[in-house]
Amino acid sequence: MNKMTKLPVAKLLMTIGLMLTATLAIAHPGHGEHVSNGFLSGLLHPLMGLDHLLAMGAIGFWSIRQNTTMKRGTPLFVVGGMIAGAGLAWAGVSLAGIETGIAMSVLLVGVLIATLAKLPTAVGGTLVALFMVAHGYAHGTEMTQGSSLLLYMAGFVVATLAITFVGRGLGTAMLKADNRITRALGGVVAIIGGVLAAG
């Protein structure tokens, strides 16, 4: 493994470690009053669900193999979809089947990874944004009462970007690996999505 390969992997492991450390620290008693301000609540919400972690991380992973515009635009599509979904929830718009939509986003991104699918920016960006609308809607409906809307939104945007970039880091590291490993990872993600959808 050369130095260029070690660097993204080291950054990836450090990011995961920091995210887990922050989550564990906030999990201790006595932090409730800080979570109520919204930011930490929004920050932790995406980190606490396997479906959210897999979808955002897998989208970041998949985006690395896309065309330059799609690759660069993916974080914007992810955040835009999240904010749009949360906005619908806060506006009182009722959307049915959100949990199924979230599970299906995990399944479909897994399929995209497993098949090494490359999509035009218009198609890929729309698909990613639609996936994230479901996740954002869930975040919006689960905002703690009394939280600051702007702080809560800032929290989940930061967490969403962090997870997406961890996925991109892993995707970059895997570019030099055997494609069968990437296909297998995509298959695992798709199976988990299927199990979540069936549940």
PDB file of C-alpha atoms in Angstrom:
ATOM      1  CA  MET A   1       0.000   0.000   0.000  1.00  0.00           C
ATOM      2  CA  ASN A   2       1.576   3.290  -1.038  1.00  0.00           C
ATOM      3  CA  LYS A   3       1.409   6.625   0.788  1.00  0.00           C
ATOM      4  CA  MET A   4      -1.378   7.970  -1.442  1.00  0.00           C
ATOM      5  CA  THR A   5      -3.600   5.005  -0.550  1.00  0.00           C
ATOM      6  CA  LYS A   6      -2.801   5.226   3.178  1.00  0.00           C
ATOM      7  CA  LEU A   7      -3.778   8.897   3.419  1.00  0.00           C
ATOM      8  CA  PRO A   8      -7.504   8.593   2.483  1.00  0.00           C
ATOM      9  CA  VAL A   9      -7.847   5.462   4.645  1.00  0.00           C
ATOM     10  CA  ALA A  10      -6.241   7.226   7.625  1.00  0.00           C
ATOM     11  CA  LYS A  11      -8.560  10.220   7.199  1.00  0.00           C
ATOM     12  CA  LEU A  12     -11.548   7.895   6.895  1.00  0.00           C
ATOM     13  CA  LEU A  13     -10.687   6.018  10.096  1.00  0.00           C
ATOM     14  CA  MET A  14     -10.045   9.271  11.967  1.00  0.00           C
ATOM     15  CA  THR A  15     -13.408  10.709  10.869  1.00  0.00           C
ATOM     16  CA  ILE A  16     -15.262   7.565  11.958  1.00  0.00           C
ATOM     17  CA  GLY A  17     -13.447   7.627  15.305  1.00  0.00           C
ATOM     18  CA  LEU A  18     -14.353  11.260  15.946  1.00  0.00           C
ATOM     19  CA  MET A  19     -17.987  10.673  15.032  1.00  0.00           C
ATOM     20  CA  LEU A  20     -18.249   7.674  17.354  1.00  0.00           C
ATOM     21  CA  THR A  21     -16.481   9.508  20.182  1.00  0.00           C
ATOM     22  CA  ALA A  22     -18.856  12.452  19.923  1.00  0.00           C
ATOM     23  CA  THR A  23     -21.866  10.119  19.908  1.00  0.00           C
ATOM     24  CA  LEU A  24     -20.670   8.225  22.996  1.00  0.00           C
ATOM     25  CA  ALA A  25     -19.874  11.412  24.878  1.00  0.00           C
ATOM     26  CA  ILE A  26     -23.343  12.844  24.320  1.00  0.00           C
ATOM     27  CA  ALA A  27     -24.947   9.535  25.316  1.00  0.00           C
ATOM     28  CA  HIS A  28     -23.929  10.039  28.965  1.00  0.00           C
ATOM     29  CA  PRO A  29     -26.429  11.542  31.419  1.00  0.00           C
ATOM     30  CA  GLY A  30     -26.350  15.261  31.977  1.00  0.00           C
ATOM     31  CA  HIS A  31     -26.205  16.279  28.337  1.00  0.00           C
ATOM     32  CA  GLY A  32     -29.961  16.593  27.779  1.00  0.00           C
ATOM     33  CA  GLU A  33     -30.017  20.330  28.299  1.00  0.00           C
ATOM     34  CA  HIS A  34     -27.423  20.762  25.519  1.00  0.00           C
ATOM     35  CA  VAL A  35     -29.268  18.476  23.107  1.00  0.00           C
ATOM     36  CA  SER A  36     -32.463  20.488  23.557  1.00  0.00           C
ATOM     37  CA  ASN A  37     -30.968  23.464  21.732  1.00  0.00           C
ATOM     38  CA  GLY A  38     -31.427  21.525  18.491  1.00  0.00           C
ATOM     39  CA  PHE A  39     -27.945  21.383  16.999  1.00  0.00           C
ATOM     40  CA  LEU A  40     -26.737  18.278  18.817  1.00  0.00           C
ATOM     41  CA  SER A  41     -30.113  16.635  18.423  1.00  0.00           C
ATOM     42  CA  GLY A  42     -29.948  17.230  14.665  1.00  0.00           C
ATOM     43  CA  LEU A  43     -26.303  16.159  14.574  1.00  0.00           C
ATOM     44  CA  LEU A  44     -26.959  12.850  16.339  1.00  0.00           C
ATOM     45  CA  HIS A  45     -30.170  11.858  14.584  1.00  0.00           C
ATOM     46  CA  PRO A  46     -28.571  10.693  11.294  1.00  0.00           C
ATOM     47  CA  LEU A  47     -25.887   8.821  13.250  1.00  0.00           C
ATOM     48  CA  MET A  48     -28.348   6.770  15.287  1.00  0.00           C
ATOM     49  CA  GLY A  49     -30.124   4.903  12.488  1.00  0.00           C
ATOM     50  CA  LEU A  50     -28.582   2.164  10.354  1.00  0.00           C
ATOM     51  CA  ASP A  51     -30.845   3.109   7.440  1.00  0.00           C
ATOM     52  CA  HIS A  52     -29.630   6.728   7.441  1.00  0.00           C
ATOM     53  CA  LEU A  53     -25.979   5.764   7.841  1.00  0.00           C
ATOM     54  CA  LEU A  54     -26.112   3.210   5.030  1.00  0.00           C
ATOM     55  CA  ALA A  55     -28.013   5.404   2.581  1.00  0.00           C
ATOM     56  CA  MET A  56     -25.843   8.486   2.983  1.00  0.00           C
ATOM     57  CA  GLY A  57     -22.579   6.564   3.176  1.00  0.00           C
ATOM     58  CA  ALA A  58     -23.515   4.384   0.185  1.00  0.00           C
ATOM     59  CA  ILE A  59     -24.499   7.414  -1.897  1.00  0.00           C
ATOM     60  CA  GLY A  60     -21.119   8.978  -1.161  1.00  0.00           C
ATOM     61  CA  PHE A  61     -19.390   5.694  -2.035  1.00  0.00           C
ATOM     62  CA  TRP A  62     -21.332   5.347  -5.319  1.00  0.00           C
ATOM     63  CA  SER A  63     -20.751   8.988  -6.343  1.00  0.00           C
ATOM     64  CA  ILE A  64     -16.981   8.513  -6.640  1.00  0.00           C
ATOM     65  CA  ARG A  65     -17.382   6.448  -9.836  1.00  0.00           C
ATOM     66  CA  GLN A  66     -19.710   8.957 -11.499  1.00  0.00           C
ATOM     67  CA  ASN A  67     -18.905  11.683 -14.014  1.00  0.00           C
ATOM     68  CA  THR A  68     -17.156  14.788 -12.664  1.00  0.00           C
ATOM     69  CA  THR A  69     -20.307  16.916 -12.427  1.00  0.00           C
ATOM     70  CA  MET A  70     -22.266  14.215 -10.617  1.00  0.00           C
ATOM     71  CA  LYS A  71     -19.362  13.452  -8.312  1.00  0.00           C
ATOM     72  CA  ARG A  72     -18.904  17.091  -7.324  1.00  0.00           C
ATOM     73  CA  GLY A  73     -22.630  17.765  -7.099  1.00  0.00           C
ATOM     74  CA  THR A  74     -23.618  14.776  -4.957  1.00  0.00           C
ATOM     75  CA  PRO A  75     -23.119  16.510  -1.568  1.00  0.00           C
ATOM     76  CA  LEU A  76     -25.383  19.336  -2.780  1.00  0.00           C
ATOM     77  CA  PHE A  77     -28.032  16.889  -4.023  1.00  0.00           C
ATOM     78  CA  VAL A  78     -27.896  15.076  -0.681  1.00  0.00           C
ATOM     79  CA  VAL A  79     -28.206  18.210   1.450  1.00  0.00           C
ATOM     80  CA  GLY A  80     -30.804  19.766  -0.869  1.00  0.00           C
ATOM     81  CA  GLY A  81     -32.997  16.673  -0.647  1.00  0.00           C
ATOM     82  CA  MET A  82     -32.617  16.523   3.129  1.00  0.00           C
ATOM     83  CA  ILE A  83     -33.613  20.169   3.603  1.00  0.00           C
ATOM     84  CA  ALA A  84     -36.529  19.832   1.160  1.00  0.00           C
ATOM     85  CA  GLY A  85     -37.836  16.758   2.983  1.00  0.00           C
ATOM     86  CA  ALA A  86     -37.524  18.384   6.408  1.00  0.00           C
ATOM     87  CA  GLY A  87     -39.225  21.498   5.024  1.00  0.00           C
ATOM     88  CA  LEU A  88     -42.203  19.407   3.869  1.00  0.00           C
ATOM     89  CA  ALA A  89     -42.509  17.888   7.338  1.00  0.00           C
ATOM     90  CA  TRP A  90     -42.303  21.274   9.044  1.00  0.00           C
ATOM     91  CA  ALA A  91     -44.891  22.681   6.635  1.00  0.00           C
ATOM     92  CA  GLY A  92     -47.300  19.956   7.750  1.00  0.00           C
ATOM     93  CA  VAL A  93     -47.354  18.118   4.417  1.00  0.00           C
ATOM     94  CA  SER A  94     -48.337  14.483   4.920  1.00  0.00           C
ATOM     95  CA  LEU A  95     -46.270  11.912   3.009  1.00  0.00           C
ATOM     96  CA  ALA A  96     -47.182   8.240   3.180  1.00  0.00           C
ATOM     97  CA  GLY A  97     -44.698   5.377   3.150  1.00  0.00           C
ATOM     98  CA  ILE A  98     -41.679   7.330   4.357  1.00  0.00           C
ATOM     99  CA  GLU A  99     -40.112   4.369   6.198  1.00  0.00           C
ATOM    100  CA  THR A 100     -40.542   2.195   3.108  1.00  0.00           C
ATOM    101  CA  GLY A 101     -39.022   4.958   0.979  1.00  0.00           C
ATOM    102  CA  ILE A 102     -36.012   5.165   3.292  1.00  0.00           C
ATOM    103  CA  ALA A 103     -35.484   1.393   3.173  1.00  0.00           C
ATOM    104  CA  MET A 104     -35.892   1.374  -0.619  1.00  0.00           C
ATOM    105  CA  SER A 105     -33.266   4.117  -0.926  1.00  0.00           C
ATOM    106  CA  VAL A 106     -30.798   1.831   0.869  1.00  0.00           C
ATOM    107  CA  LEU A 107     -31.739  -1.093  -1.385  1.00  0.00           C
ATOM    108  CA  LEU A 108     -31.506   0.892  -4.624  1.00  0.00           C
ATOM    109  CA  VAL A 109     -28.188   2.553  -3.794  1.00  0.00           C
ATOM    110  CA  GLY A 110     -26.851  -0.907  -2.972  1.00  0.00           C
ATOM    111  CA  VAL A 111     -27.975  -2.079  -6.413  1.00  0.00           C
ATOM    112  CA  LEU A 112     -26.296   0.937  -8.054  1.00  0.00           C
ATOM    113  CA  ILE A 113     -23.033   0.077  -6.301  1.00  0.00           C
ATOM    114  CA  ALA A 114     -23.285  -3.657  -7.031  1.00  0.00           C
ATOM    115  CA  THR A 115     -23.871  -3.042 -10.736  1.00  0.00           C
ATOM    116  CA  LEU A 116     -21.242  -0.263 -10.933  1.00  0.00           C
ATOM    117  CA  ALA A 117     -23.989   1.831 -12.524  1.00  0.00           C
ATOM    118  CA  LYS A 118     -23.053   5.206 -13.999  1.00  0.00           C
ATOM    119  CA  LEU A 119     -25.922   7.650 -14.462  1.00  0.00           C
ATOM    120  CA  PRO A 120     -26.211  11.008 -16.231  1.00  0.00           C
ATOM    121  CA  THR A 121     -26.079  13.908 -13.779  1.00  0.00           C
ATOM    122  CA  ALA A 122     -29.752  14.831 -14.315  1.00  0.00           C
ATOM    123  CA  VAL A 123     -30.909  11.283 -13.549  1.00  0.00           C
ATOM    124  CA  GLY A 124     -28.423  10.576 -10.753  1.00  0.00           C
ATOM    125  CA  GLY A 125     -28.909  13.954  -9.077  1.00  0.00           C
ATOM    126  CA  THR A 126     -32.707  13.649  -9.165  1.00  0.00           C
ATOM    127  CA  LEU A 127     -32.562  10.116  -7.776  1.00  0.00           C
ATOM    128  CA  VAL A 128     -30.231  11.105  -4.927  1.00  0.00           C
ATOM    129  CA  ALA A 129     -32.358  14.148  -4.058  1.00  0.00           C
ATOM    130  CA  LEU A 130     -35.543  12.041  -4.014  1.00  0.00           C
ATOM    131  CA  PHE A 131     -33.903   9.452  -1.763  1.00  0.00           C
ATOM    132  CA  MET A 132     -32.865  12.213   0.616  1.00  0.00           C
ATOM    133  CA  VAL A 133     -36.320  13.815   0.678  1.00  0.00           C
ATOM    134  CA  ALA A 134     -37.546  10.706   2.497  1.00  0.00           C
ATOM    135  CA  HIS A 135     -34.662  10.858   4.985  1.00  0.00           C
ATOM    136  CA  GLY A 136     -35.100  14.607   5.490  1.00  0.00           C
ATOM    137  CA  TYR A 137     -38.843  14.188   6.065  1.00  0.00           C
ATOM    138  CA  ALA A 138     -38.128  11.628   8.787  1.00  0.00           C
ATOM    139  CA  HIS A 139     -35.629  14.002  10.416  1.00  0.00           C
ATOM    140  CA  GLY A 140     -38.143  16.830  10.235  1.00  0.00           C
ATOM    141  CA  THR A 141     -40.952  14.875  11.889  1.00  0.00           C
ATOM    142  CA  GLU A 142     -38.673  13.641  14.680  1.00  0.00           C
ATOM    143  CA  MET A 143     -37.314  17.035  15.718  1.00  0.00           C
ATOM    144  CA  THR A 144     -37.430  17.393  19.501  1.00  0.00           C
ATOM    145  CA  GLN A 145     -40.155  19.759  20.669  1.00  0.00           C
ATOM    146  CA  GLY A 146     -38.746  23.128  21.657  1.00  0.00           C
ATOM    147  CA  SER A 147     -35.627  22.738  19.524  1.00  0.00           C
ATOM    148  CA  SER A 148     -34.409  25.587  17.363  1.00  0.00           C
ATOM    149  CA  LEU A 149     -35.394  24.727  13.786  1.00  0.00           C
ATOM    150  CA  LEU A 150     -32.310  26.361  12.282  1.00  0.00           C
ATOM    151  CA  LEU A 151     -29.907  24.744  14.755  1.00  0.00           C
ATOM    152  CA  TYR A 152     -31.517  21.333  14.307  1.00  0.00           C
ATOM    153  CA  MET A 153     -31.260  21.675  10.526  1.00  0.00           C
ATOM    154  CA  ALA A 154     -27.620  22.784  10.791  1.00  0.00           C
ATOM    155  CA  GLY A 155     -26.911  19.726  12.940  1.00  0.00           C
ATOM    156  CA  PHE A 156     -28.350  17.188  10.540  1.00  0.00           C
ATOM    157  CA  VAL A 157     -26.730  18.906   7.550  1.00  0.00           C
ATOM    158  CA  VAL A 158     -23.296  18.628   9.205  1.00  0.00           C
ATOM    159  CA  ALA A 159     -23.892  14.959  10.099  1.00  0.00           C
ATOM    160  CA  THR A 160     -25.232  14.177   6.628  1.00  0.00           C
ATOM    161  CA  LEU A 161     -22.210  15.712   4.928  1.00  0.00           C
ATOM    162  CA  ALA A 162     -19.845  13.905   7.309  1.00  0.00           C
ATOM    163  CA  ILE A 163     -21.424  10.518   6.559  1.00  0.00           C
ATOM    164  CA  THR A 164     -21.475  11.230   2.818  1.00  0.00           C
ATOM    165  CA  PHE A 165     -17.799  12.206   2.815  1.00  0.00           C
ATOM    166  CA  VAL A 166     -16.850   9.124   4.832  1.00  0.00           C
ATOM    167  CA  GLY A 167     -18.552   7.099   2.086  1.00  0.00           C
ATOM    168  CA  ARG A 168     -16.672   9.059  -0.562  1.00  0.00           C
ATOM    169  CA  GLY A 169     -13.405   8.413   1.253  1.00  0.00           C
ATOM    170  CA  LEU A 170     -14.076   4.692   1.306  1.00  0.00           C
ATOM    171  CA  GLY A 171     -15.149   4.799  -2.346  1.00  0.00           C
ATOM    172  CA  THR A 172     -11.910   6.547  -3.293  1.00  0.00           C
ATOM    173  CA  ALA A 173      -9.860   3.981  -1.378  1.00  0.00           C
ATOM    174  CA  MET A 174     -11.718   1.171  -3.170  1.00  0.00           C
ATOM    175  CA  LEU A 175     -11.028   2.486  -6.675  1.00  0.00           C
ATOM    176  CA  LYS A 176      -7.782   0.515  -6.783  1.00  0.00           C
ATOM    177  CA  ALA A 177      -9.328  -2.624  -5.315  1.00  0.00           C
ATOM    178  CA  ASP A 178     -10.899  -5.517  -7.219  1.00  0.00           C
ATOM    179  CA  ASN A 179     -14.343  -4.484  -8.507  1.00  0.00           C
ATOM    180  CA  ARG A 180     -15.746  -7.721  -7.109  1.00  0.00           C
ATOM    181  CA  ILE A 181     -15.245  -6.346  -3.606  1.00  0.00           C
ATOM    182  CA  THR A 182     -17.207  -3.210  -4.484  1.00  0.00           C
ATOM    183  CA  ARG A 183     -19.942  -5.328  -6.069  1.00  0.00           C
ATOM    184  CA  ALA A 184     -20.098  -7.498  -2.945  1.00  0.00           C
ATOM    185  CA  LEU A 185     -20.362  -4.429  -0.697  1.00  0.00           C
ATOM    186  CA  GLY A 186     -23.195  -3.113  -2.848  1.00  0.00           C
ATOM    187  CA  GLY A 187     -24.917  -6.467  -2.615  1.00  0.00           C
ATOM    188  CA  VAL A 188     -24.707  -6.431   1.171  1.00  0.00           C
ATOM    189  CA  VAL A 189     -26.157  -2.904   1.301  1.00  0.00           C
ATOM    190  CA  ALA A 190     -28.980  -3.938  -1.056  1.00  0.00           C
ATOM    191  CA  ILE A 191     -29.804  -6.996   1.061  1.00  0.00           C
ATOM    192  CA  ILE A 192     -29.932  -4.893   4.226  1.00  0.00           C
ATOM    193  CA  GLY A 193     -32.218  -2.441   2.430  1.00  0.00           C
ATOM    194  CA  GLY A 194     -34.459  -5.326   1.385  1.00  0.00           C
ATOM    195  CA  VAL A 195     -34.636  -6.612   4.951  1.00  0.00           C
ATOM    196  CA  LEU A 196     -35.481  -3.109   6.218  1.00  0.00           C
ATOM    197  CA  ALA A 197     -38.191  -2.745   3.562  1.00  0.00           C
ATOM    198  CA  ALA A 198     -39.696  -6.125   4.421  1.00  0.00           C
ATOM    199  CA  GLY A 199     -39.687  -5.297   8.130  1.00  0.00           C
TER     200      GLY A 199
END
